[in-house]
Short mmCIF file of C-alpha atoms in Angstrom, two decimals:
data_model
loop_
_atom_site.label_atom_id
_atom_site.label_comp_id
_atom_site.label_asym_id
_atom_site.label_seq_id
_atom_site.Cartn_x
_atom_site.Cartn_y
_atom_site.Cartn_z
CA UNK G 1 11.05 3.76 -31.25
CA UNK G 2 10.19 6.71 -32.66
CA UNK G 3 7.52 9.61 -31.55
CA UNK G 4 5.26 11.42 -34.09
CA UNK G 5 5.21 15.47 -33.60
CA UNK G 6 1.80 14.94 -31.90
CA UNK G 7 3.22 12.67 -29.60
CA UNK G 8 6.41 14.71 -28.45
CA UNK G 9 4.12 17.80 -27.70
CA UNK G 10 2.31 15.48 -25.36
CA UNK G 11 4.97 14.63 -23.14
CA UNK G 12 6.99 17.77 -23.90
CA UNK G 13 6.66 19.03 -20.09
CA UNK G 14 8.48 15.69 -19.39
CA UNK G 15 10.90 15.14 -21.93
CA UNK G 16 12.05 19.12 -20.87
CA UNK G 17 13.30 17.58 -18.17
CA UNK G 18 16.40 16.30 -17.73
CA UNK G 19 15.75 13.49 -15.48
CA UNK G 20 13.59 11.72 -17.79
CA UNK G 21 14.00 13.42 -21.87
CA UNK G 22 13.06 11.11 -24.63
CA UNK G 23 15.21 8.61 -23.02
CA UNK G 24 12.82 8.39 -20.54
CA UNK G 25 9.84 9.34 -21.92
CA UNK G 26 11.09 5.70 -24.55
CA UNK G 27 11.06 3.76 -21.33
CA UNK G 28 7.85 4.79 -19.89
CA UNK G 29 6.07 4.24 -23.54
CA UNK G 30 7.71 0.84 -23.53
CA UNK G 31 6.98 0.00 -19.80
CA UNK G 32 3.93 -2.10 -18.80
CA UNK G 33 2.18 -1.50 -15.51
CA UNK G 34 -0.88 -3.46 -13.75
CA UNK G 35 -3.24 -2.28 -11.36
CA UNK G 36 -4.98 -4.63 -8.89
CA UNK G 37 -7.95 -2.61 -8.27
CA UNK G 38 -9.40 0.14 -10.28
CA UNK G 39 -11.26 1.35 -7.11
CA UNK G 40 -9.76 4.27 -4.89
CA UNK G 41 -6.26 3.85 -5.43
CA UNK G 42 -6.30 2.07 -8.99
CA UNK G 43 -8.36 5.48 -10.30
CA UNK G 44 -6.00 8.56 -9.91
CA UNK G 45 -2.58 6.01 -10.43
CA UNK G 46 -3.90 4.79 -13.86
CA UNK G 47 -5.05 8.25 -14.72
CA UNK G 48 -2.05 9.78 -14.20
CA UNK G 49 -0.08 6.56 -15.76
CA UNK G 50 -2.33 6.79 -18.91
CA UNK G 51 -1.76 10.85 -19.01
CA UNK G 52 2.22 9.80 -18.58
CA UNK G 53 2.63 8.31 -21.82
CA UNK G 54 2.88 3.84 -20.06
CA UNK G 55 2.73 1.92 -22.81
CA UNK G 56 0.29 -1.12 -21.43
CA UNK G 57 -1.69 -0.49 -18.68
CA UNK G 58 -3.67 -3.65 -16.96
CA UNK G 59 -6.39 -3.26 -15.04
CA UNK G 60 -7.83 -6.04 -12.91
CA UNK G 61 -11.07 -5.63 -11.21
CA UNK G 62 -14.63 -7.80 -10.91
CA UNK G 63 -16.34 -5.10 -9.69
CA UNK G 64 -19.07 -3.33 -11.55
CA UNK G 65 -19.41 0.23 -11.17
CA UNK G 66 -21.50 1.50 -7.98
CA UNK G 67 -23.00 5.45 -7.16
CA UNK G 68 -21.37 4.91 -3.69
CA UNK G 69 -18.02 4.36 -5.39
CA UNK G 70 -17.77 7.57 -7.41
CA UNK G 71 -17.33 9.99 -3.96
CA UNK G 72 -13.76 8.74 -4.95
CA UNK G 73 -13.14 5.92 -7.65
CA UNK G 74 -12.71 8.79 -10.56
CA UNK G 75 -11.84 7.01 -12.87
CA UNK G 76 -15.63 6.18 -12.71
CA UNK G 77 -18.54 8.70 -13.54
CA UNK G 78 -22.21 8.56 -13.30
CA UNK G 79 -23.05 7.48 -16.59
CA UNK G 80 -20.76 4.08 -16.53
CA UNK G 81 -22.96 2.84 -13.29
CA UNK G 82 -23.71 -0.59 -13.74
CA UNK G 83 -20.54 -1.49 -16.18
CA UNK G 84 -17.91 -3.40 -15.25
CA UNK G 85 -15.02 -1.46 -14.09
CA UNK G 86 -12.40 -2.29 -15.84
CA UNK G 87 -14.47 -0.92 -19.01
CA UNK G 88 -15.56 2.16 -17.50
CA UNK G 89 -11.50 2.27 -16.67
CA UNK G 90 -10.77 1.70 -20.28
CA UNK G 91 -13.06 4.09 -21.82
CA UNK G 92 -11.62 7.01 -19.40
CA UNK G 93 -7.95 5.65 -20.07
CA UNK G 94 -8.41 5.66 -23.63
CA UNK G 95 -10.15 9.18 -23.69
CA UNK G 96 -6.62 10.32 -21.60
CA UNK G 97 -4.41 8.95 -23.91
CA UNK G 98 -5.58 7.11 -27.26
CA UNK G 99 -2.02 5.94 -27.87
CA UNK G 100 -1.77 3.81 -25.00
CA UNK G 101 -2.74 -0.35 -24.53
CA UNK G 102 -5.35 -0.79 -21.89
CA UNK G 103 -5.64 -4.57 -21.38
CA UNK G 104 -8.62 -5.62 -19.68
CA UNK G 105 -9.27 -8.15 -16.99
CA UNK G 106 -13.10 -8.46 -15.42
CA UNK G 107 -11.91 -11.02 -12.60
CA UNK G 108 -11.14 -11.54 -9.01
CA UNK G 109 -7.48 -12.40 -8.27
CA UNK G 110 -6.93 -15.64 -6.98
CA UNK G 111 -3.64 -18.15 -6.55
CA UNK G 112 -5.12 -19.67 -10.21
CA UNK G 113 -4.57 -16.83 -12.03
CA UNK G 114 -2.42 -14.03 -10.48
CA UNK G 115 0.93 -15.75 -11.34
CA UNK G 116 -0.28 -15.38 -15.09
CA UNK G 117 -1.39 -11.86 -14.83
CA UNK G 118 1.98 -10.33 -13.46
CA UNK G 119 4.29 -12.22 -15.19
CA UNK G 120 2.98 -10.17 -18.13
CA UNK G 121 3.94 -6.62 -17.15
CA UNK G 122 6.81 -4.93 -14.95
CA UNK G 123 5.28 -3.00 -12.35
CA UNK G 124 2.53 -3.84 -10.49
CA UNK G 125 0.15 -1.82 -8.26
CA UNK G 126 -1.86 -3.27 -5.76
CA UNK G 127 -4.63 -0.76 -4.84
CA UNK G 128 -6.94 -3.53 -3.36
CA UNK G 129 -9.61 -3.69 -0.44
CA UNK G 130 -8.48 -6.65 1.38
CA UNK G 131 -5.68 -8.32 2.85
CA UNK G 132 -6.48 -12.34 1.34
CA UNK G 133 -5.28 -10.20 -2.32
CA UNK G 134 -3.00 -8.14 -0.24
CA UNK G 135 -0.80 -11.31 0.49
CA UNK G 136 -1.51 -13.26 -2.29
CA UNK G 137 -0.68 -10.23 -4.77
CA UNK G 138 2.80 -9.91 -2.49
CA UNK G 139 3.68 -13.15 -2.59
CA UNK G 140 2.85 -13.92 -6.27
CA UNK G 141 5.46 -10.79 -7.11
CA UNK G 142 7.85 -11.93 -4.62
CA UNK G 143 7.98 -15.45 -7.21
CA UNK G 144 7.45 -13.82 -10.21
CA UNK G 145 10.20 -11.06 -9.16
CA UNK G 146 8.11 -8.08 -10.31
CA UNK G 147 8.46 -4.56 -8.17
CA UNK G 148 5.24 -4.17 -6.29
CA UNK G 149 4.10 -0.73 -5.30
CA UNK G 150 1.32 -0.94 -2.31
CA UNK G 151 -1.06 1.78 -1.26
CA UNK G 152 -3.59 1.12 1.64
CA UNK G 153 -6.24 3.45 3.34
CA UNK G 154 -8.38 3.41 5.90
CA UNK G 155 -10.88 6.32 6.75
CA UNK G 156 -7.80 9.16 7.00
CA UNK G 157 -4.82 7.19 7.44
CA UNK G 158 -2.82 5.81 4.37
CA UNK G 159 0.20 3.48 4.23
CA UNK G 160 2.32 3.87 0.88
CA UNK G 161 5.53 1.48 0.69
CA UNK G 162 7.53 -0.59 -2.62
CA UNK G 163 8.48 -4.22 -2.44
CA UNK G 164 11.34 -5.35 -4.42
CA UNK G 165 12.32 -8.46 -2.57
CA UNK G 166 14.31 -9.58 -5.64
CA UNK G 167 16.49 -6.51 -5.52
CA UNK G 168 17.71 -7.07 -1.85
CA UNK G 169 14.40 -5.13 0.05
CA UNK G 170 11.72 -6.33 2.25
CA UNK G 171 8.67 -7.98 1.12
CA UNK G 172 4.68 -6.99 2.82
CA UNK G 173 5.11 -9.97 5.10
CA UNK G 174 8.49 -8.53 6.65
CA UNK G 175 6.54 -5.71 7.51
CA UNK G 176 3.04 -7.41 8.22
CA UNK G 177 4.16 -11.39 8.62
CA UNK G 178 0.47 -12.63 9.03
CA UNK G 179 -3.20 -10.85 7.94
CA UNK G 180 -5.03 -10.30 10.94
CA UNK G 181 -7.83 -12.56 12.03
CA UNK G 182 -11.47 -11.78 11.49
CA UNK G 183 -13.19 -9.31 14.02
CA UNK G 184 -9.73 -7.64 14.73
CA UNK G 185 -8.72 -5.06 12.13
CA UNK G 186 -11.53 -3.11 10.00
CA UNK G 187 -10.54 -4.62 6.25
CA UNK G 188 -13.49 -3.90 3.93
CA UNK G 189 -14.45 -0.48 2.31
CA UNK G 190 -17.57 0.17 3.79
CA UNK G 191 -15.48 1.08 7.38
CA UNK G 192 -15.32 4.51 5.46
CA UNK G 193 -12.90 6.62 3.94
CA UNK G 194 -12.44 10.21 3.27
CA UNK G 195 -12.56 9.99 -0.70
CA UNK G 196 -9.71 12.37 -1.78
CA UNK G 197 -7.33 10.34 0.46
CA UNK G 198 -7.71 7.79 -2.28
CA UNK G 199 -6.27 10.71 -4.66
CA UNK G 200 -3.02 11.17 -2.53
CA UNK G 201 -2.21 7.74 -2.02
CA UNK G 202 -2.92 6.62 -5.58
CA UNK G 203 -1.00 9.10 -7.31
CA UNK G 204 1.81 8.85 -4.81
CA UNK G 205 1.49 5.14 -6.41
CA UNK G 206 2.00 6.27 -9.77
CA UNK G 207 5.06 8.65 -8.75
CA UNK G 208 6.66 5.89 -7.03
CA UNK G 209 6.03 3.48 -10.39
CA UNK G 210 7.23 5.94 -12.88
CA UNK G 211 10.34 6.53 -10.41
CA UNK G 212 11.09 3.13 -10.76
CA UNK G 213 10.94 2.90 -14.52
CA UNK G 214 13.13 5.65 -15.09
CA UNK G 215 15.22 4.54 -12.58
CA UNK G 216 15.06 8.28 -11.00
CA UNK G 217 15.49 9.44 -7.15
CA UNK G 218 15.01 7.48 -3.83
CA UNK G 219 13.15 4.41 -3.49
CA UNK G 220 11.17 3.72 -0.38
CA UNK G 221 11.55 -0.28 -0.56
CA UNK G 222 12.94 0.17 2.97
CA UNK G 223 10.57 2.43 4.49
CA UNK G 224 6.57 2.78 5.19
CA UNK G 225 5.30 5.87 4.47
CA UNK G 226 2.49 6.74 6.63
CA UNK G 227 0.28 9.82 5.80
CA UNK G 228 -2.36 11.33 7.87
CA UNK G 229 -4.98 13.49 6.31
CA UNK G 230 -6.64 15.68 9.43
CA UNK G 231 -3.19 15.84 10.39
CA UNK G 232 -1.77 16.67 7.08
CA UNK G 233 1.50 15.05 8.35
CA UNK G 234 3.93 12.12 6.46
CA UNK G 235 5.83 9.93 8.22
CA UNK G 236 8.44 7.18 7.29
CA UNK G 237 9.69 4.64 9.57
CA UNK G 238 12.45 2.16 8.34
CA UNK G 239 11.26 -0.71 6.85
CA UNK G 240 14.15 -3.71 7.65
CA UNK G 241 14.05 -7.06 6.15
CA UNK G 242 13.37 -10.03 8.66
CA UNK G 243 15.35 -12.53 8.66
CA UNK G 244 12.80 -14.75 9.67
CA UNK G 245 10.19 -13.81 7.29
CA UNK G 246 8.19 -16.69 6.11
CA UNK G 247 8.52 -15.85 2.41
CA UNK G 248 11.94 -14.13 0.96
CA UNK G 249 14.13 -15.10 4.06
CA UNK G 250 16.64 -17.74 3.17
CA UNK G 251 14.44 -20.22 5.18
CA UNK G 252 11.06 -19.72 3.99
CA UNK G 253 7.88 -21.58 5.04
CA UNK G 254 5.83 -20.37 1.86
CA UNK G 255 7.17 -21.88 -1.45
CA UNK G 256 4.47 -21.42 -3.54
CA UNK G 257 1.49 -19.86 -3.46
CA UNK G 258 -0.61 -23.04 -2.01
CA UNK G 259 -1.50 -21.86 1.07
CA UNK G 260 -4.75 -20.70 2.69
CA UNK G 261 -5.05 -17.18 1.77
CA UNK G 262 -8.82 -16.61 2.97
CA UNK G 263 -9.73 -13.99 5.41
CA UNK G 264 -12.71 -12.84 6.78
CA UNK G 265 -14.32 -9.83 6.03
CA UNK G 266 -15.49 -8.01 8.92
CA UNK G 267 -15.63 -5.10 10.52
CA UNK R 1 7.30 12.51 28.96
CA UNK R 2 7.48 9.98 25.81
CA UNK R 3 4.66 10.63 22.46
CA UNK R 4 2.10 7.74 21.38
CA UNK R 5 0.93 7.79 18.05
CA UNK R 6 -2.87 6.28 18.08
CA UNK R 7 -3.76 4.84 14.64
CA UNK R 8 -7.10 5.53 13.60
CA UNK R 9 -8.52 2.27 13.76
CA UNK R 10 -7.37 2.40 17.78
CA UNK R 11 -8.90 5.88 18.24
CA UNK R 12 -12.06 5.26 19.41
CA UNK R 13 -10.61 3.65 22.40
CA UNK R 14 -8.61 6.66 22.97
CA UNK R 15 -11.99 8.87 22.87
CA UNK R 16 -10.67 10.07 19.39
CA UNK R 17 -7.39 11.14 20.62
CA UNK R 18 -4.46 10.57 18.13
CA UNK R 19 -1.57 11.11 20.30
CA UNK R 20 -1.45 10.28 23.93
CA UNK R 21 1.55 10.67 26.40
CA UNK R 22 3.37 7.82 28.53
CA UNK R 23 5.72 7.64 31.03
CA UNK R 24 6.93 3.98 30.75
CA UNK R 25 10.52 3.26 30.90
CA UNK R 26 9.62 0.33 28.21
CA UNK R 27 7.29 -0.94 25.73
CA UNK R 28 5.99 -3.00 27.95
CA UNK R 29 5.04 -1.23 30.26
CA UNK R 30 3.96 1.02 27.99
CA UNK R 31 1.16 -1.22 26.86
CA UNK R 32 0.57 -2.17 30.55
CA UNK R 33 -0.20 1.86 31.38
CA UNK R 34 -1.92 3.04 28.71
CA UNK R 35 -4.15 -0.13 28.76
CA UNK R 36 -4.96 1.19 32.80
CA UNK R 37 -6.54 4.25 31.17
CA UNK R 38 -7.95 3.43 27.74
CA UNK R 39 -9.07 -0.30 28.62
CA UNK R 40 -9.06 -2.59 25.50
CA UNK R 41 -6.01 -0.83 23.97
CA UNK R 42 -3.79 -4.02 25.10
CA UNK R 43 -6.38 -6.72 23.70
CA UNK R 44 -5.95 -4.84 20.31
CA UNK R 45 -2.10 -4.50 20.23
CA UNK R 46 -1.39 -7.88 21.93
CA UNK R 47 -2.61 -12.06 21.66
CA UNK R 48 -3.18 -13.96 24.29
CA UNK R 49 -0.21 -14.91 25.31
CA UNK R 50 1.23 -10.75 25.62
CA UNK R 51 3.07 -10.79 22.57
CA UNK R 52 2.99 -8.37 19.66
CA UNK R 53 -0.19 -9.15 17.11
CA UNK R 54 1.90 -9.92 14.06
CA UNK R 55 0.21 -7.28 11.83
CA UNK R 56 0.46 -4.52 14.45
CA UNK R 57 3.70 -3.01 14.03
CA UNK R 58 5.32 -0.25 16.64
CA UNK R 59 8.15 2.28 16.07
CA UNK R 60 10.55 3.93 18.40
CA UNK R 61 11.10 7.16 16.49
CA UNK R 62 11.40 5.26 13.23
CA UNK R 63 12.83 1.92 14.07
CA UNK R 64 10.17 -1.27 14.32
CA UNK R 65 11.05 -2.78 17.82
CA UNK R 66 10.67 -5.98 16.44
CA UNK R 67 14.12 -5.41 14.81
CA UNK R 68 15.47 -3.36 18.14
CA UNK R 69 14.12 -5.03 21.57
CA UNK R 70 10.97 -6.34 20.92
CA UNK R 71 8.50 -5.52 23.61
CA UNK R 72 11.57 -4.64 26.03
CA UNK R 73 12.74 -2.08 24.04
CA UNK R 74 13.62 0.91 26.46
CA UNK R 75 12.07 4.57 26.25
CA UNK R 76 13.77 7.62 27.19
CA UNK R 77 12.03 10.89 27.40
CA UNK R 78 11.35 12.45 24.85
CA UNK R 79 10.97 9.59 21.94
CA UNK R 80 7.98 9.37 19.76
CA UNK R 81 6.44 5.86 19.73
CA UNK R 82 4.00 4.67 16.20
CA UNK R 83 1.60 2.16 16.94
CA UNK R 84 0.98 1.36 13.09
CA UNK R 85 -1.54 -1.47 12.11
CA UNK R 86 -1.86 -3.18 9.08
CA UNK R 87 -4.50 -1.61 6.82
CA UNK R 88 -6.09 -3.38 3.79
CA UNK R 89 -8.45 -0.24 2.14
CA UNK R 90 -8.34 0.73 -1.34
#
């Protein structure tokens, strides 16, 4: 494929450099990423994966844009309250960077549909506020083999890791086997979060997904990164695979993606 | 003297402290201590039955003692032990 002149002076500060070039900058114009969420996390990734020249970008959200989601969901702004956010996504996305392919989808994940959604791109993001898509999201990769890079926050903590199961790594359930039960572990968005955190993790997302498209430096599929804002302090602890984990062990218990995936929301 | 890393969902059972000290020879008894002086830490971190909720996760240093001793892994002075829960924000 070929660039136009307008096109190589976008992504000139990239294709300077050697680790990506036109090579690269091919690959990430070819590559097609999908973000579950276009909340917190899904914002700043799919800004900075628009402004990076990613050929198709998905984003997958029900959600209509609310005021109290623009103290950090930027890819929002006041006047798209009310509009679905994938739309409000698109409009930004396509303001970014007219040359990319935002594909749209206005709908809750569920074990109906998500096998269909990721089997169309490469990469996908999962910047989601709860653990039922948490799992089901993991577990639909894991069978559909795609790399799955997963952000999570929680007031000022974040938790930043990559799942590539099919390249020898852990999955999310060798590192969290089972969701928690209701009651026990705060898992919806109005527990609070400090909204630029969503800014650090989500664009650490993006980093880590344009890493893995170019094929470029160290992957952390075998370790949790785990970043503390009032701190300002990152961690990373090893993340092994388990032998006994109930989906990409060599005994499984989950073969498909029938199971119960509900949890309660509560705080 | 051996460093505990309170997430922040735990800290307000901690009275907001992120790091506390132990002086357990184990996890364990870890657990057992620090549950003495911040009650309710133990119901959060284990299930009825004492073992390890299986979306709380705890490092020595950076290993996950499910994949070292489990809740018998040993602590010497000095080690840094992560209590790290699953989170689900985004």
């Amino acid at each position: 494929m070929e660039f136009t002149e307008q096109q190589i002076q976008r992504y000139s500060r990239h294709i300077i450099l050697n680790e990506v070039g036109g090579k690269g900058q091919v690959k990430l114009s070819k590559a097609k990423v999908l973000l579950i969420g276009a909340g917190g996390l899904g914002s700043p990734a799919a800004l900075y994966l628009a402004a990076a020249g990613i050929g198709t970008i998905g984003l997958v959200d029900g959600d209509v844009v609310d005021l109290s989601n623009l103290q950090r969901q930027i890819l929002h702004t006041t006047a798209t309250i009310g509009a679905p956010k994938v739309e409000s996504g698109r409009r930004m996305l396509s303001a970014i960077n007219p040359d990319i392919t935002i594909k749209t989808y206005q709908l809750n994940v569920d074990t109906e549909n998500i096998l269909g959604l990721v089997s169309d791109y490469d990469i996908v993001l999962d910047g989601s506020d709860n653990f039922t898509t948490r799992f089901l999201v993991n577990d639909a990769c894991f069978f559909a083999k795609k790399t799955l890079i997963s952000a999570s926050m929680f007031r000022f903590e974040g938790q930043l890791t990559s799942i590539k199961p099919h390249a020898g790594y852990p999955c999310y359930r060798c590192l969290y086997p089972e969701p928690p039960p209701a009651g026990l572990v705060p898992n919806c968005q109005e527990a609070g979060v400090l909204g630029v955190l969503a800014g650090t993790m989500g664009i650490l997302q993006a980093s880590e997904a344009i890493k893995e498209i170019l094929g470029i430096g160290e992957t952390i599929a075998d370790k949790l990164v785990i970043y503390d804002a009032l701190e300002m302090k990152f961690r990373k602890v090893s993340r092994p695979k388990d032998p006994r984990c109930p989906l990409c062990s060599a005994t499984p218990t989950i073969k498909d993606l029938g199971g119960d995936y509900s949890v309660a929301c509560t705080i | 003297m051996i460093k505990v890393r309170i997430p922040t969902p735990l800290r307000p059972l901690t009275k907001g402290q992120g790091e506390v000290e132990s002086a357990a020879a184990n996890i364990v008894d870890m657990i057992g201590s620090l549950d003495a002086t911040y009650p309710g830490l133990k119901n959060r971190l284990c299930d009825e039955k004492g073992d390890l909720r299986r979306f709380v996760n705890i490092y020595v240093n950076e290993e996950d003692i499910r994949f070292l001793n489990g809740k018998e892994t040993s602590l010497k002075d000095g080690d840094e032990v992560s209590i790290v829960p699953a989170i689900a924000g985004g």
